[in-house]
Short mmCIF file of C-alpha atoms in Angstrom, two decimals:
data_model
loop_
_atom_site.label_atom_id
_atom_site.label_comp_id
_atom_site.label_asym_id
_atom_site.label_seq_id
_atom_site.Cartn_x
_atom_site.Cartn_y
_atom_site.Cartn_z
CA UNK A 1 74.83 88.53 39.64
CA UNK A 2 72.27 88.72 42.47
CA UNK A 3 72.11 92.02 44.37
CA UNK A 4 70.36 92.06 47.71
CA UNK A 5 70.64 92.67 51.45
CA UNK A 6 71.48 91.00 54.71
CA UNK A 7 68.21 91.49 56.60
CA UNK A 8 69.61 92.10 60.12
CA UNK A 9 68.98 95.83 59.68
CA UNK A 10 65.27 95.05 59.42
CA UNK A 11 64.96 92.67 62.41
CA UNK A 12 62.16 94.80 63.87
CA UNK A 13 60.04 94.05 60.69
CA UNK A 14 58.39 90.78 59.82
CA UNK A 15 59.98 88.60 57.19
CA UNK A 16 57.22 89.31 54.71
CA UNK A 17 57.48 93.05 55.21
CA UNK A 18 61.27 92.84 54.88
CA UNK A 19 61.07 90.95 51.59
CA UNK A 20 58.55 93.46 50.28
CA UNK A 21 60.94 96.34 51.14
CA UNK A 22 63.79 94.60 49.34
CA UNK A 23 61.67 94.09 46.24
CA UNK A 24 60.55 97.74 46.25
CA UNK A 25 64.23 98.76 46.28
CA UNK A 26 64.93 96.75 43.23
CA UNK A 27 66.86 94.06 45.06
CA UNK A 28 66.49 90.32 44.29
CA UNK A 29 68.54 88.54 47.01
CA UNK A 30 68.34 88.08 50.76
CA UNK A 31 70.72 86.80 53.45
CA UNK A 32 69.09 85.77 56.73
CA UNK A 33 70.66 85.52 60.18
CA UNK A 34 70.63 82.12 61.79
CA UNK A 35 72.65 82.53 65.02
CA UNK A 36 75.92 83.81 66.42
CA UNK A 37 76.09 87.40 67.66
CA UNK A 38 72.45 88.38 66.93
CA UNK A 39 69.00 86.84 66.93
CA UNK A 40 67.00 84.89 64.36
CA UNK A 41 63.59 86.67 63.96
CA UNK A 42 63.46 86.10 60.15
CA UNK A 43 63.55 82.29 60.30
CA UNK A 44 61.73 79.74 62.49
CA UNK A 45 64.78 77.52 62.80
CA UNK A 46 63.28 74.59 64.74
CA UNK A 47 60.27 74.36 62.39
CA UNK A 48 62.42 74.50 59.29
CA UNK A 49 64.85 71.90 60.58
CA UNK A 50 62.05 69.42 61.54
CA UNK A 51 59.42 69.84 58.78
CA UNK A 52 59.58 69.60 55.05
CA UNK A 53 56.27 71.46 54.87
CA UNK A 54 57.72 74.25 56.97
CA UNK A 55 60.69 74.47 54.56
CA UNK A 56 58.49 74.60 51.56
CA UNK A 57 56.33 77.30 53.11
CA UNK A 58 59.39 79.31 54.15
CA UNK A 59 60.93 79.19 50.66
CA UNK A 60 57.61 79.97 49.13
CA UNK A 61 57.47 83.29 50.91
CA UNK A 62 60.67 84.33 49.15
CA UNK A 63 59.43 83.10 45.77
CA UNK A 64 56.22 84.97 46.14
CA UNK A 65 58.22 88.16 46.86
CA UNK A 66 60.51 87.60 43.90
CA UNK A 67 63.55 87.31 46.24
CA UNK A 68 66.15 84.51 46.25
CA UNK A 69 67.47 83.30 49.60
CA UNK A 70 71.17 83.37 48.78
CA UNK A 71 72.84 83.00 52.16
CA UNK A 72 72.55 82.15 55.82
CA UNK A 73 74.54 84.29 58.18
CA UNK A 74 75.94 83.04 61.43
CA UNK A 75 78.63 85.55 62.29
CA UNK A 76 80.06 85.02 65.79
CA UNK A 77 83.10 83.66 67.48
CA UNK A 78 82.97 79.86 67.35
CA UNK A 79 86.53 79.61 68.81
CA UNK A 80 85.87 81.88 71.79
CA UNK A 81 87.31 80.19 74.96
CA UNK A 82 84.52 81.80 77.02
CA UNK A 83 82.27 78.75 77.80
CA UNK A 84 79.24 80.93 77.55
CA UNK A 85 80.03 82.04 73.98
CA UNK A 86 82.28 79.78 71.93
CA UNK A 87 80.36 76.46 72.23
CA UNK A 88 77.05 78.14 71.39
CA UNK A 89 78.43 79.97 68.37
CA UNK A 90 80.12 76.77 67.17
CA UNK A 91 76.86 74.88 67.59
CA UNK A 92 75.02 77.62 65.64
CA UNK A 93 77.47 77.26 62.74
CA UNK A 94 77.11 73.44 62.64
CA UNK A 95 73.28 73.81 62.75
CA UNK A 96 73.33 76.44 60.00
CA UNK A 97 75.25 74.10 57.70
CA UNK A 98 72.57 71.49 58.25
CA UNK A 99 69.85 74.10 57.79
CA UNK A 100 71.41 75.40 54.53
CA UNK A 101 71.53 71.86 53.07
CA UNK A 102 67.89 71.27 53.89
CA UNK A 103 66.78 74.61 52.30
CA UNK A 104 69.09 74.20 49.24
CA UNK A 105 71.02 77.34 50.18
CA UNK A 106 74.60 77.00 49.07
CA UNK A 107 76.26 79.74 51.07
CA UNK A 108 76.79 80.11 54.81
CA UNK A 109 78.51 83.31 55.96
CA UNK A 110 80.49 83.44 59.20
CA UNK A 111 83.78 84.46 60.86
CA UNK A 112 86.83 82.28 61.51
CA UNK A 113 86.71 83.00 65.25
CA UNK A 114 89.44 83.78 67.73
CA UNK A 115 90.73 81.54 70.52
CA UNK A 116 92.41 82.38 73.73
CA UNK A 117 96.19 82.84 73.80
CA UNK A 118 97.09 79.66 75.71
CA UNK A 119 95.42 76.43 76.96
CA UNK A 120 93.03 77.27 79.88
CA UNK A 121 92.51 80.87 78.75
CA UNK A 122 88.95 82.16 78.92
CA UNK A 123 89.49 85.39 76.96
CA UNK A 124 90.00 85.62 73.25
CA UNK A 125 93.43 87.12 72.23
CA UNK A 126 94.03 88.85 68.90
CA UNK A 127 97.76 89.16 67.96
CA UNK A 128 98.01 92.25 65.73
CA UNK A 129 101.77 92.25 65.07
CA UNK A 130 103.87 89.27 66.18
CA UNK A 131 107.33 91.02 66.22
CA UNK A 132 108.19 89.23 69.55
CA UNK A 133 108.55 85.47 69.45
CA UNK A 134 106.03 85.07 72.32
CA UNK A 135 103.27 86.26 69.93
CA UNK A 136 104.31 83.56 67.45
CA UNK A 137 103.87 81.06 70.25
CA UNK A 138 100.34 82.36 70.83
CA UNK A 139 99.54 82.04 67.11
CA UNK A 140 101.03 78.51 66.98
CA UNK A 141 98.62 77.55 69.71
CA UNK A 142 95.62 79.28 68.23
CA UNK A 143 96.12 77.86 64.79
CA UNK A 144 97.46 74.44 65.37
CA UNK A 145 95.71 73.36 68.52
CA UNK A 146 92.32 75.16 68.11
CA UNK A 147 91.52 76.54 64.67
CA UNK A 148 92.81 73.86 62.41
CA UNK A 149 91.07 70.94 64.14
CA UNK A 150 87.79 72.91 64.37
CA UNK A 151 87.79 74.08 60.80
CA UNK A 152 88.86 70.66 59.48
CA UNK A 153 85.65 69.33 61.02
CA UNK A 154 83.63 72.19 59.51
CA UNK A 155 85.18 71.53 56.17
CA UNK A 156 84.03 67.89 56.33
CA UNK A 157 80.48 68.90 57.33
CA UNK A 158 80.23 71.55 54.61
CA UNK A 159 81.53 69.17 51.94
CA UNK A 160 79.07 66.48 53.05
CA UNK A 161 76.21 69.05 52.87
CA UNK A 162 77.50 70.54 49.59
CA UNK A 163 77.50 73.99 51.15
CA UNK A 164 80.26 76.63 50.86
CA UNK A 165 81.25 78.32 54.11
CA UNK A 166 82.17 81.96 53.38
CA UNK A 167 84.42 83.58 55.96
CA UNK A 168 84.25 87.32 56.48
CA UNK A 169 87.78 88.59 56.80
CA UNK A 170 87.28 90.52 59.99
CA UNK A 171 89.85 91.90 62.46
CA UNK A 172 89.72 90.42 65.93
CA UNK A 173 89.56 86.97 64.16
CA UNK A 174 92.36 84.65 63.10
CA UNK A 175 91.25 85.23 59.52
CA UNK A 176 91.29 88.93 58.79
CA UNK A 177 93.04 89.37 55.39
CA UNK A 178 93.77 87.36 52.24
CA UNK A 179 96.96 85.62 53.61
CA UNK A 180 95.16 84.36 56.70
CA UNK A 181 92.20 83.16 54.65
CA UNK A 182 94.56 81.27 52.40
CA UNK A 183 96.38 79.84 55.37
CA UNK A 184 93.15 78.44 56.78
CA UNK A 185 92.14 76.91 53.45
CA UNK A 186 95.53 75.34 52.89
CA UNK A 187 95.99 73.90 56.41
CA UNK A 188 92.55 72.38 56.41
CA UNK A 189 92.79 71.25 52.75
CA UNK A 190 89.48 72.88 52.27
CA UNK A 191 87.26 72.58 49.23
CA UNK A 192 84.22 74.23 50.78
CA UNK A 193 85.76 77.07 52.85
CA UNK A 194 86.49 80.42 51.22
CA UNK A 195 85.91 84.12 51.44
CA UNK A 196 82.91 86.36 51.92
CA UNK A 197 84.32 89.40 50.39
CA UNK A 198 83.32 92.34 52.58
CA UNK A 199 85.33 95.41 51.47
CA UNK A 200 84.53 97.47 54.61
CA UNK A 201 87.05 95.75 56.90
CA UNK A 202 89.63 95.70 54.10
CA UNK A 203 89.45 99.39 53.51
CA UNK A 204 90.51 100.41 57.01
CA UNK A 205 93.43 97.97 57.00
CA UNK A 206 94.71 99.63 53.80
CA UNK A 207 93.87 96.63 51.64
CA UNK A 208 92.55 97.14 48.11
CA UNK A 209 89.38 95.04 47.89
CA UNK A 210 89.57 94.67 44.11
CA UNK A 211 93.17 93.45 44.36
CA UNK A 212 92.08 91.09 47.10
CA UNK A 213 89.32 89.66 44.87
CA UNK A 214 91.72 89.13 42.04
CA UNK A 215 94.35 87.60 44.36
CA UNK A 216 91.92 85.08 45.98
CA UNK A 217 90.12 84.24 42.68
CA UNK A 218 87.97 81.14 43.07
CA UNK A 219 88.28 81.29 46.85
CA UNK A 220 85.78 84.15 46.78
CA UNK A 221 82.36 82.58 47.17
CA UNK A 222 80.04 85.39 48.28
CA UNK A 223 80.17 89.13 48.93
CA UNK A 224 78.91 91.94 51.12
CA UNK A 225 78.16 95.47 50.03
CA UNK A 226 79.30 97.62 52.91
CA UNK A 227 81.43 100.71 52.68
CA UNK A 228 83.92 102.45 54.97
CA UNK A 229 84.71 106.17 55.16
CA UNK A 230 88.36 106.86 56.07
CA UNK A 231 88.58 110.16 58.05
CA UNK A 232 92.07 111.13 57.05
CA UNK A 233 92.37 114.05 59.53
CA UNK A 234 91.69 111.68 62.34
CA UNK A 235 93.93 108.97 61.03
CA UNK A 236 96.80 111.40 61.15
CA UNK A 237 96.33 111.62 64.94
CA UNK A 238 94.90 108.31 66.00
CA UNK A 239 95.87 105.83 63.26
CA UNK A 240 93.53 102.99 62.39
CA UNK A 241 94.34 100.91 65.46
CA UNK A 242 92.28 103.05 67.79
CA UNK A 243 91.45 101.89 71.28
CA UNK A 244 89.24 104.88 72.33
CA UNK A 245 86.05 102.77 72.37
CA UNK A 246 83.96 103.07 75.52
CA UNK A 247 81.36 100.87 77.27
CA UNK A 248 77.70 101.33 76.30
CA UNK A 249 75.76 102.36 79.47
CA UNK A 250 73.41 99.73 80.71
CA UNK A 251 70.49 102.11 80.49
CA UNK A 252 71.07 102.34 76.71
CA UNK A 253 70.46 98.62 76.27
CA UNK A 254 73.84 97.61 74.80
CA UNK A 255 73.70 94.83 72.19
CA UNK A 256 74.57 91.50 73.80
CA UNK A 257 77.18 89.64 71.78
CA UNK A 258 77.05 86.41 73.83
CA UNK A 259 77.67 85.65 77.50
CA UNK A 260 78.61 88.84 79.33
CA UNK A 261 79.85 90.59 76.25
CA UNK A 262 78.25 93.67 74.78
CA UNK A 263 78.84 96.03 71.88
CA UNK A 264 80.94 99.09 72.78
CA UNK A 265 80.48 102.68 71.68
CA UNK A 266 82.55 104.15 68.92
CA UNK A 267 84.95 106.95 69.73
CA UNK A 268 84.30 110.59 68.93
CA UNK A 269 86.20 111.68 65.78
CA UNK A 270 86.79 108.08 64.53
CA UNK A 271 89.56 107.33 62.19
CA UNK A 272 87.15 105.38 60.10
CA UNK A 273 83.50 104.47 60.16
CA UNK A 274 81.13 102.15 58.37
CA UNK A 275 79.08 103.86 55.65
CA UNK A 276 76.33 102.95 53.22
CA UNK A 277 77.53 101.95 49.74
CA UNK A 278 78.65 105.09 48.01
CA UNK A 279 79.19 107.18 51.14
CA UNK A 280 82.79 106.06 51.57
CA UNK A 281 83.76 105.22 48.00
CA UNK A 282 82.02 106.12 44.82
CA UNK A 283 81.15 104.27 41.63
CA UNK A 284 84.83 104.43 40.67
CA UNK A 285 85.35 101.68 43.27
CA UNK A 286 82.04 99.85 43.30
CA UNK A 287 81.78 99.17 39.51
CA UNK A 288 85.27 97.59 39.28
CA UNK A 289 84.59 95.62 42.42
CA UNK A 290 81.43 94.17 41.03
CA UNK A 291 83.15 93.39 37.70
CA UNK A 292 85.92 91.60 39.57
CA UNK A 293 83.36 89.47 41.45
CA UNK A 294 81.40 88.79 38.28
CA UNK A 295 84.52 87.53 36.56
CA UNK A 296 84.85 84.83 39.30
CA UNK A 297 81.18 83.85 39.39
CA UNK A 298 78.50 85.59 37.26
CA UNK A 299 75.87 84.23 39.67
CA UNK A 300 77.52 85.52 42.88
CA UNK A 301 75.35 87.14 45.46
CA UNK A 302 76.35 90.61 46.76
CA UNK A 303 74.21 91.56 49.80
CA UNK A 304 74.10 94.99 51.40
CA UNK A 305 75.03 95.06 55.06
CA UNK A 306 73.74 98.32 56.57
CA UNK A 307 75.77 99.67 59.56
CA UNK A 308 75.94 103.34 58.70
CA UNK A 309 75.08 104.99 62.05
CA UNK A 310 74.43 108.40 60.41
CA UNK A 311 71.38 106.96 58.55
CA UNK A 312 68.32 105.14 59.87
CA UNK A 313 67.68 101.53 59.03
CA UNK A 314 65.48 102.32 55.92
CA UNK A 315 67.35 105.32 54.54
CA UNK A 316 70.73 103.63 54.84
CA UNK A 317 69.36 100.55 53.05
CA UNK A 318 67.70 102.69 50.40
CA UNK A 319 70.87 104.74 49.63
CA UNK A 320 72.97 101.62 49.50
CA UNK A 321 70.56 99.91 47.09
CA UNK A 322 70.40 102.94 44.81
CA UNK A 323 74.20 103.24 44.66
CA UNK A 324 74.82 99.46 44.32
CA UNK A 325 72.29 99.16 41.48
CA UNK A 326 73.89 102.12 39.70
CA UNK A 327 77.32 100.66 40.02
CA UNK A 328 76.10 97.29 38.68
CA UNK A 329 74.58 99.02 35.69
CA UNK A 330 77.88 100.96 35.10
CA UNK A 331 79.83 97.72 35.41
CA UNK A 332 77.51 95.87 33.00
CA UNK A 333 76.84 93.03 35.42
#
C-alpha cells in the first residue's frame, strides 16, 4: 500500500519542495492536480503532453525524491450546464486521461459532475430526495440524456488509455454514495470507472466507509485520507443538510471554482467539518479502513487530502501523516 498526499495543499511551494516535504513526513506517494476546480502549479501540462524528454524529466523528479506519482486529480463538474464551466472541466478530464497514459499513471481522480434539471438549464441541480415524481423526471434527464452518454465516452477513452477513472462520491454530484456509483458503472458498462474512496463525504451522510469499501469491492480503485468531525450538538439543531453557508467577501479573494462561481464560507457552529486524519475518527476507524482497502488491492494508493481549516497547510499535513502511518502500522499494511 502506498501512503501519500494530494499536493493541492502545497500549491504555494514548488514541486521539488513539495516532494521533499512528503518524503520527510515518511510518505511515498503523490497525487497532482491537473485541472478542474483549481490550478496546476505542480505540473507543466503542455510540456509533458508534447515532449517525451519533458515527461522523463518530470517523472525523474519524483524518482529522485523517492516518491511515486500515483494519481492525477481533476475534480470539477464536467456536466455543469454553465457554458463557462462544464465544457472546460470536461476537456480537462479528457486531457488528463491522455496525460496519465503518457506518464504511465494508472489512476485519474475526478467527480461525476452534476447537470441542470432540464434541457436548456444553465444551473446545476442536485436532487437530494426525490419523493415527488417531478424530481424523478429531473433525475431521468440528468442520467439518461447527459451523464450516461458523457461517461460512456469517458469509459471508452479510459479503456483505450488503460487508465482507471476514480470517482469521488461527493454530494452535489450525481454520484455521491455507493448505489449511485454502481448505477453509473452498470449503465455505462464500465470496466475502467470506479470509486475513489474518500471517507470524509461518507461520514456526514451517515455512511460507514468500511462497509462501503466491502460493498463496492473491486470497484474501489484509489483512496483519499480525509477525516470529518461530526459536531453532534449542532447536528441536533441544524441536521447535516445545512444551508447556512454565506458568500465569501470579494476583498477576501474567494477561491474561483470556474466561471462566476466561488467557494462560500462555512457556517458558524457547523454540524460537521473536515478534519485531518485522526481528528475526527481515531485509529479504531483508520486501521480497519486501511485493512479493507488492502484486501482489495495491496498496492492501492491512499493519499492525504488536507482541508482542516483549524490547522495550517503544513501542520495539518503533518498530523494527518503521523496518524495515517500509525494506523497503517496497526493495520499491518
